[in-house]
Coordinates of C-alpha atoms and ligand atoms in Angstrom, one line a residue:
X1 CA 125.0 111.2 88.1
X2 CA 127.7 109.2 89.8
X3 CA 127.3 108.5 93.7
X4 CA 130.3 108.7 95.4
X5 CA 129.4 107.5 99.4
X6 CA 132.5 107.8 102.0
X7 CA 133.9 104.4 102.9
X8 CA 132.7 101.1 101.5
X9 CA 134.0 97.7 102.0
X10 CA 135.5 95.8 99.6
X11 CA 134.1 92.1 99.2
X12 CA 134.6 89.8 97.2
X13 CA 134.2 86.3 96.3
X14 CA 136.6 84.8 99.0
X15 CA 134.6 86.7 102.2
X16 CA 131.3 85.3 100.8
X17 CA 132.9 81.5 100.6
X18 CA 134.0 82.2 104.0
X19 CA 131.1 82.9 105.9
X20 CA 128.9 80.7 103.4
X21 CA 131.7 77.8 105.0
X22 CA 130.9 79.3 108.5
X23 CA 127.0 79.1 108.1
X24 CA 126.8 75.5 106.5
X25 CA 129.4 74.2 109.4
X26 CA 126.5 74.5 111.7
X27 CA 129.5 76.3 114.5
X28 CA 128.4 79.9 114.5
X29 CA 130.0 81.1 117.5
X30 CA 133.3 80.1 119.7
X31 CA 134.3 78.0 116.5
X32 CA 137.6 77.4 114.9
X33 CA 137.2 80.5 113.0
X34 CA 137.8 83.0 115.5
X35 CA 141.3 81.5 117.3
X36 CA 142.4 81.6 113.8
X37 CA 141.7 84.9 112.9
X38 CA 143.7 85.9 116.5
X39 CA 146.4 83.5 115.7
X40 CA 146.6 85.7 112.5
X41 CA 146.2 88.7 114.2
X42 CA 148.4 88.4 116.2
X43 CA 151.1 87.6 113.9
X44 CA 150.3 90.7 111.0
X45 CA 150.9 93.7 114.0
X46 CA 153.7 91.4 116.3
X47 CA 152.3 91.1 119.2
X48 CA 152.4 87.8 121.4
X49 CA 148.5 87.6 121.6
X50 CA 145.5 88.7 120.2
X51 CA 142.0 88.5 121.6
X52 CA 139.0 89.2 119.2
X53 CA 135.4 91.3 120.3
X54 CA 132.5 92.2 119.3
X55 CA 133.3 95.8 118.6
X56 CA 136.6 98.5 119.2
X57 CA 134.7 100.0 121.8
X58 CA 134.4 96.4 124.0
X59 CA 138.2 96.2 123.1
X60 CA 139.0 99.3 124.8
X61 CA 136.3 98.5 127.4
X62 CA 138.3 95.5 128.2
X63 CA 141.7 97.6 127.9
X64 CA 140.3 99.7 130.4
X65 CA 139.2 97.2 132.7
X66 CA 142.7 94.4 132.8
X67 CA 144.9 98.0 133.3
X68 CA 142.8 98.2 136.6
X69 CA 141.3 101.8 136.0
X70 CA 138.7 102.6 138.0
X71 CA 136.4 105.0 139.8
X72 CA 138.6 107.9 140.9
X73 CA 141.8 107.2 138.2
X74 CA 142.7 109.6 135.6
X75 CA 143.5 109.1 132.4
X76 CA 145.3 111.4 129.5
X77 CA 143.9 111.4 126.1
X78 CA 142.8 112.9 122.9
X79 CA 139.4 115.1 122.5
X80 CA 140.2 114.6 118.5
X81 CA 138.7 111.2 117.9
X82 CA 135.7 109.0 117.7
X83 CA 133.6 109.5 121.1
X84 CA 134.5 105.3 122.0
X85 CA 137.6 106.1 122.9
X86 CA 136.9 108.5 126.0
X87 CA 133.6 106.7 126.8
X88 CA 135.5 103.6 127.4
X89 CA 137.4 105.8 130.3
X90 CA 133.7 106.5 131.4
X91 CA 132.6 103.5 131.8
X92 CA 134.9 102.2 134.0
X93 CA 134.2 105.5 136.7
X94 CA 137.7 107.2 135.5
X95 CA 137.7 110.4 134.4
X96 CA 139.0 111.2 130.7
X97 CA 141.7 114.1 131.2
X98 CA 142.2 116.1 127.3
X99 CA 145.1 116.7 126.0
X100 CA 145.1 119.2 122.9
X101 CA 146.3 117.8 119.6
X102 CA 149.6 118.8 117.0
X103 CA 148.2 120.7 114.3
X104 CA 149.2 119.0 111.5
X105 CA 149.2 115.3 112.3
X106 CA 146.5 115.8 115.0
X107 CA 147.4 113.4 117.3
X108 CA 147.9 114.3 121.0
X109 CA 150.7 116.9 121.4
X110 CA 153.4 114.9 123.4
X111 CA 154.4 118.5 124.7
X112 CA 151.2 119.3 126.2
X113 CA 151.1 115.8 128.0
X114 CA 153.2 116.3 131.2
X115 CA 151.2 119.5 132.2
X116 CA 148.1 117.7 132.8
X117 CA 149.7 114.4 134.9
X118 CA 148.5 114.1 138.5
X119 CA 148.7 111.8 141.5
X120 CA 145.6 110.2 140.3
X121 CA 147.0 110.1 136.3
X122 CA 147.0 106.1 136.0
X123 CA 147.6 105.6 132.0
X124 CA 147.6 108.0 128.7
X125 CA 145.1 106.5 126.0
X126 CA 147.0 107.3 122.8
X127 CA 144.2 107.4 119.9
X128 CA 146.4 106.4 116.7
X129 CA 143.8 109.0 114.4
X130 CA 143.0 108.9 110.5
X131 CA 145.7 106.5 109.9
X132 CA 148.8 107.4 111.0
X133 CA 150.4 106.9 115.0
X134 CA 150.9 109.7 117.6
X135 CA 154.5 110.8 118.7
X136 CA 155.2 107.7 120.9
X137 CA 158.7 108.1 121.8
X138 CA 158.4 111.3 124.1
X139 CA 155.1 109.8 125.2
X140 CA 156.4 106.5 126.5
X141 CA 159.4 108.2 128.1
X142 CA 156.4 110.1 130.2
X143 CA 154.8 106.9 130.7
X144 CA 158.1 105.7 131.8
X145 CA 159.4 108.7 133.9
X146 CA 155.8 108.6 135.8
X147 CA 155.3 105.0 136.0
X148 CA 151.6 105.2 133.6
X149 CA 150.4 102.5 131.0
X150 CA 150.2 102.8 127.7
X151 CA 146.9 101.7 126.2
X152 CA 146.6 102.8 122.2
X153 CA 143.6 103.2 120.3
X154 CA 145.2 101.7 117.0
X155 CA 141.1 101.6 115.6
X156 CA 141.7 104.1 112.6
X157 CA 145.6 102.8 112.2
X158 CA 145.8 98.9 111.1
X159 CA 149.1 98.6 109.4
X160 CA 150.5 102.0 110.2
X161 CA 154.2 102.1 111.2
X162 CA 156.2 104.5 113.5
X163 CA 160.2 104.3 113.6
X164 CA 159.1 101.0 111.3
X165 CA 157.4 100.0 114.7
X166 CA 153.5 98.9 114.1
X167 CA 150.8 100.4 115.7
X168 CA 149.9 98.3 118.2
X169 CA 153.0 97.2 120.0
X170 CA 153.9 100.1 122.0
X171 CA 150.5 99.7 125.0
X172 CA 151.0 97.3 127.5
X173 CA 147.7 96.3 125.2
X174 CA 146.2 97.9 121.6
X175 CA 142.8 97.4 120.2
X176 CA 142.1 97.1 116.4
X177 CA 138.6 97.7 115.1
X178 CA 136.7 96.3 112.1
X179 CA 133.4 98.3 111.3
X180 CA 132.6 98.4 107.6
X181 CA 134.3 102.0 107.3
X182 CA 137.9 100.9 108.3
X183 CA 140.9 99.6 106.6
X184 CA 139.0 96.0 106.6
X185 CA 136.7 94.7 108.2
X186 CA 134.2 91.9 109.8
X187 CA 130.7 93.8 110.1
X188 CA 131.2 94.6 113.4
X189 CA 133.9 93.5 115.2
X190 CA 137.3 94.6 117.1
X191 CA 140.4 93.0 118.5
X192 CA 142.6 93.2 121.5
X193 CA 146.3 92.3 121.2
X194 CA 149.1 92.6 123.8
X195 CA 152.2 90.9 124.7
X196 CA 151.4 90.0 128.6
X197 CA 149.5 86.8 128.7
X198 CA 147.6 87.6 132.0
X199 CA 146.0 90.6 130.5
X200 CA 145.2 88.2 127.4
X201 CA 143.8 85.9 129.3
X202 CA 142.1 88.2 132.1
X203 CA 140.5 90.1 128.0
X204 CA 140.1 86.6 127.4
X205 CA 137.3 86.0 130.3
X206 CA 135.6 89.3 130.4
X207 CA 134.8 89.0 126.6
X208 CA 133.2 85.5 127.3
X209 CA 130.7 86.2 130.6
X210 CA 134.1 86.3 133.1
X211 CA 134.1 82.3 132.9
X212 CA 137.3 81.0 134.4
X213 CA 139.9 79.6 132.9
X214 CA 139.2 75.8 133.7
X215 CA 136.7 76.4 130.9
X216 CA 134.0 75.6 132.6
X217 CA 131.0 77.6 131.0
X218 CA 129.1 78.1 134.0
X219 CA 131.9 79.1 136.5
X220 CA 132.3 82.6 136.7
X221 CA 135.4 84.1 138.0
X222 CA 134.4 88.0 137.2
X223 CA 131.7 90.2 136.1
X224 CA 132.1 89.6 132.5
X225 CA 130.3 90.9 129.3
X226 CA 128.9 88.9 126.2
X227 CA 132.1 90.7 124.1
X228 CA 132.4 87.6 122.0
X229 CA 133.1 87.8 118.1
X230 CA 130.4 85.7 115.8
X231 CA 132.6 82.8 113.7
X232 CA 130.4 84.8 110.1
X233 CA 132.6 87.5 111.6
X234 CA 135.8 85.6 112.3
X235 CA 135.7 84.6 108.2
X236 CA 135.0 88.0 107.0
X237 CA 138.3 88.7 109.3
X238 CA 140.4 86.2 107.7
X239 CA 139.6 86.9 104.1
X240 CA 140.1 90.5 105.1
X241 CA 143.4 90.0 106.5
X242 CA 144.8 88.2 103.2
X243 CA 144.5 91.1 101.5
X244 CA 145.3 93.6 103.9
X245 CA 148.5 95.1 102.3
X246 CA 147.0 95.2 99.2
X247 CA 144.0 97.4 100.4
X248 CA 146.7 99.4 102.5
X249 CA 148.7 100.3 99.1
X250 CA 144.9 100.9 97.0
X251 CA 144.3 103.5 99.8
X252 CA 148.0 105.4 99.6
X253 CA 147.5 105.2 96.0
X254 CA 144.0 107.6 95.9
X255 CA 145.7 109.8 98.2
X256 CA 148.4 110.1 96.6
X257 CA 146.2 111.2 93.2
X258 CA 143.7 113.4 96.0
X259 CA 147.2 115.1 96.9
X260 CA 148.5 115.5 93.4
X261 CA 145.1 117.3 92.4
X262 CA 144.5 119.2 95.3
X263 CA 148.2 120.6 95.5
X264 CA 147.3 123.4 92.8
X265 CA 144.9 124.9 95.8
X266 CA 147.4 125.3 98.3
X267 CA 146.1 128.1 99.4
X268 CA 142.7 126.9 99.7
X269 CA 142.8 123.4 100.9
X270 CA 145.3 121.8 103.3
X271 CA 146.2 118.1 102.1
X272 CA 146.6 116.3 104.9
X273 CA 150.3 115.6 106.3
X274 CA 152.3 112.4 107.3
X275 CA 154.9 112.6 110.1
X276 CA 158.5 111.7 108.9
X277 CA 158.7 108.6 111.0
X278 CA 155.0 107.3 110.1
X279 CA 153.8 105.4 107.5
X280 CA 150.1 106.5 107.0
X281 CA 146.9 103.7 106.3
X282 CA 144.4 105.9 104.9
X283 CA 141.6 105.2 107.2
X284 CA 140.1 108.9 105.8
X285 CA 141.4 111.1 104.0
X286 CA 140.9 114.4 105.4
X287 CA 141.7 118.0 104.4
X288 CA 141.6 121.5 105.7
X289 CA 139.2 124.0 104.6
X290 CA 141.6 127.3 105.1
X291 CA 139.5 130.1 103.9
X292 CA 137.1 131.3 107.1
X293 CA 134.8 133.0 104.5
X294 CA 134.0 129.4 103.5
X295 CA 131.0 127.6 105.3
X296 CA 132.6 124.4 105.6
X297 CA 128.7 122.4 106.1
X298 CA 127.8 124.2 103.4
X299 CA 129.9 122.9 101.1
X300 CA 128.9 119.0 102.4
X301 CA 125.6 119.7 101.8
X302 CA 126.6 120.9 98.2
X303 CA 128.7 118.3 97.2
X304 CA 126.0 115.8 98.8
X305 CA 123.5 117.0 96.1
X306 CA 126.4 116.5 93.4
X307 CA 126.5 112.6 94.8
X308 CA 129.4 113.2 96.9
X309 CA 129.3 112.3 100.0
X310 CA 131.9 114.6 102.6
X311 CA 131.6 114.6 106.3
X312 CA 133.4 116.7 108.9
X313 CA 136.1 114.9 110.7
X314 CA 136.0 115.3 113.6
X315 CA 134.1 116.7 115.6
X316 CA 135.7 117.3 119.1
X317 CA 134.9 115.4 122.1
X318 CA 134.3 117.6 125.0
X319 CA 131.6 119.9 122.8
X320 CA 129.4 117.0 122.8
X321 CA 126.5 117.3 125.1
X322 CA 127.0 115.4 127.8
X323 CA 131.0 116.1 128.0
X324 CA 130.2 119.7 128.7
X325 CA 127.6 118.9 130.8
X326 CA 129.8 116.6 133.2
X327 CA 132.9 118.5 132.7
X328 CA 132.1 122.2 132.5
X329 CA 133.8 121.7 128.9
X330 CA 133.4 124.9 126.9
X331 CA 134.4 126.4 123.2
X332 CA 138.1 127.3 123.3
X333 CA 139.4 124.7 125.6
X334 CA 141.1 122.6 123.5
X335 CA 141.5 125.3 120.6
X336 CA 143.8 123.9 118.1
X337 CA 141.2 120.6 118.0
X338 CA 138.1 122.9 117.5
X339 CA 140.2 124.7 114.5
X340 CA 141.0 121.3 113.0
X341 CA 137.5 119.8 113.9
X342 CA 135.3 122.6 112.5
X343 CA 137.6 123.3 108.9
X344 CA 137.8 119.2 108.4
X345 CA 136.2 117.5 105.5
X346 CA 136.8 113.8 104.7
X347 CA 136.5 112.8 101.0
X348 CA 135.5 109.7 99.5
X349 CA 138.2 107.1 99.8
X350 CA 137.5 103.6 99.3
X351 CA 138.6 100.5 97.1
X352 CA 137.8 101.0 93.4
X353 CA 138.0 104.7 93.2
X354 CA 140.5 105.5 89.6
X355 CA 142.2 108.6 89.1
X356 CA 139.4 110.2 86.8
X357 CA 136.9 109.9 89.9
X358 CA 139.4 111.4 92.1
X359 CA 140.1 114.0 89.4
X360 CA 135.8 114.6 89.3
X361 CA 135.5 114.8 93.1
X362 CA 138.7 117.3 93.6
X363 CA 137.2 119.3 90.3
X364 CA 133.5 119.2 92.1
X365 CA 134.7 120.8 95.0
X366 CA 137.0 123.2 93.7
X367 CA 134.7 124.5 91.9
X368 CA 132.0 124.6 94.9
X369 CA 135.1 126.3 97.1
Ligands
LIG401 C1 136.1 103.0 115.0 C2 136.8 103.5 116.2 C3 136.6 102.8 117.5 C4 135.7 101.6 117.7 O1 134.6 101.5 117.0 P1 133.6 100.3 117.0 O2 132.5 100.9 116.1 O3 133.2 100.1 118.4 O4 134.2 99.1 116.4 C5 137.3 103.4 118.5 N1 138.1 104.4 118.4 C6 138.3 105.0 117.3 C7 139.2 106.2 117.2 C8 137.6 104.6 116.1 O5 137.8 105.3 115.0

């Protein structure tokens, strides 16, 4: 039987030469590797600079921090995305304040924004999900009209474009990440970018203990964090990034042949949708179980013992545990991202997939369905 998992890197010859380079240079961390990977950065989405971290999540940590959100601030965002993105408000003693989603992109509904803005509302965290950006006009016309930063989650959206603007240049700062399920990837790893150069080099510190800027390694100007990327990392990033487009046009291609095969099933099985003005980057692909007679984890658990591995995507933010705990979240707050949340399934997508095992997986579950 075949085994289709997920997500799964794609590494090859020039990623192992360039952390094998890394590891018999003797530098393994705060080497040349990693200011070139920013300088590169930096360059692919166009922004001025580019700060790399450990993770996404100690990106948006730091995101958090250098837009001076703290204990008592609010701050807008999606409950449809991966739990970093409102635990980074958390951390920081700032309260995450939902905004429900647009049913068919399911990024945060730029309608529903202005409702919840308060005296306290200090920035709107714009989550960039599955691939494709959120509305950002109307939403930095809020921003504008009630003087609130822009910080975007652009973890899931390397490469997309809005208007033919990237992701990533419409936050005063924008954080990349590069765990092995995304578009590419360094093991772990994530990256800051932003055009101000005091919040680069305020990102800069916190990543690296809060040492000031005279370089000095044991003068320390702030309570910093050990954020810093590994140079093995750094070289997996470069590699990566040569061959970003091309990994960016293999994952349009399988969705295209998931949407030609799935469009039979209309009526089933909603393939996902791309807003006019966005170009999509395939971080999942994700589609719409329509039929309420189906049991959605049922059919992952089928499919799982056909070698296909499905997952739901995603669940919502405020129905986990310790959201509705602190928050007196319940069911049917945020409605339209508990419909999307509990009929999602993501299918395998990953570099090396052909039509025929598209074709297999789409029959698989049809059949299942
Ligand atoms: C992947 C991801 C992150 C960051 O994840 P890390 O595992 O910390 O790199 C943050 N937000 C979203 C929406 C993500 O998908």
């Amino acid at each position: 039987m075949k085994k289709y998992p997920l997500a799964k890197p794609y590494i090859t010859k020039a990623e192992e030469k360039g952390v094998l380079e890394v590891l018999r240079s003797g530098s393994l961390s705060l080497g040349p590797k990693y200011e070139e990977f920013e300088k590169r950065f930096a360059k692919k989405v166009g922004a001025k600079y580019a700060a790399a971290v450990s993770s996404g999540t100690a990106g948006l940590h730091l995101a958090i921090i250098a837009a001076g959100i703290g204990p008592g601030d609010e701050v807008i965002t999606s409950p449809f995305s991966f739990i970093a993105s409102a635990n980074c408000i958390l951390y920081v003693g700032a309260k995450p304040v939902f905004v429900d989603i647009d049913p068919l992109i399911y990024n945060i509904d730029s309608q529903k924004i202005e409702a919840r803005i308060t005296k306290r509302t200090k920035a709107i965290l714009v989550v960039h999900i599955f691939g494709q950006t959120a509305d950002m006009i109307p939403i930095m016309k809020l921003a504008k009209k009630y003087k609130l930063k822009i910080i975007e989650d652009a973890c899931e959206s390397i490469g997309a474009t809005y208007c033919d603007c990237s992701a990533g240049t419409f936050g005063e700062s924008a954080v990349f990440a590069f765990y092995p399920n995304k578009q590419m990837t360094t093991g772990e790893g994530g990256m800051l970018v932003t055009d101000k150069k005091n919040i680069y080099n305020l990102c800069c510190s916190l990543r690296n203990q809060g040492r000031s800027e005279n370089m000095r390694w044991l003068d320390h100007k702030y309570l910093g964090y050990n954020y810093r990327m590994d140079e093995m990392s750094a070289a997996l990033g470069l590699a990566q990034l040569k061959k970003l487009d091309f990994m960016i046009k293999e994952r349009r291609k399988i969705a295209g042949w998931y949407n030609k095969h799935l469009a039979a099933y209309a009526d089933i099985i909603r393939t996902p949708d791309t807003a006019a003005v966005n170009t999509h980057t395939w971080f999942v692909y994700v589609v719409q179980l329509l039929s309420d007679k189906i049991r959605r984890d049922r059919v992952i658990n089928l499919l799982r013992l056909e070698g296909i591995a499905t997952k739901p995507y995603l669940p919502p933010i405020h129905l986990f545990d310790f959201y509705k705990k602190r928050f007196n979240y319940k069911k049917g707050d945020f409605p339209i991202a508990e419909d999307v949340g509990s009929r999602s399934l993501a299918l395998p997508i990953y570099i090396g997939l052909k039509e025929k095992d598209i074709k297999y997986i789409v029959n698989k579950l049809i059949k299942l369905l």
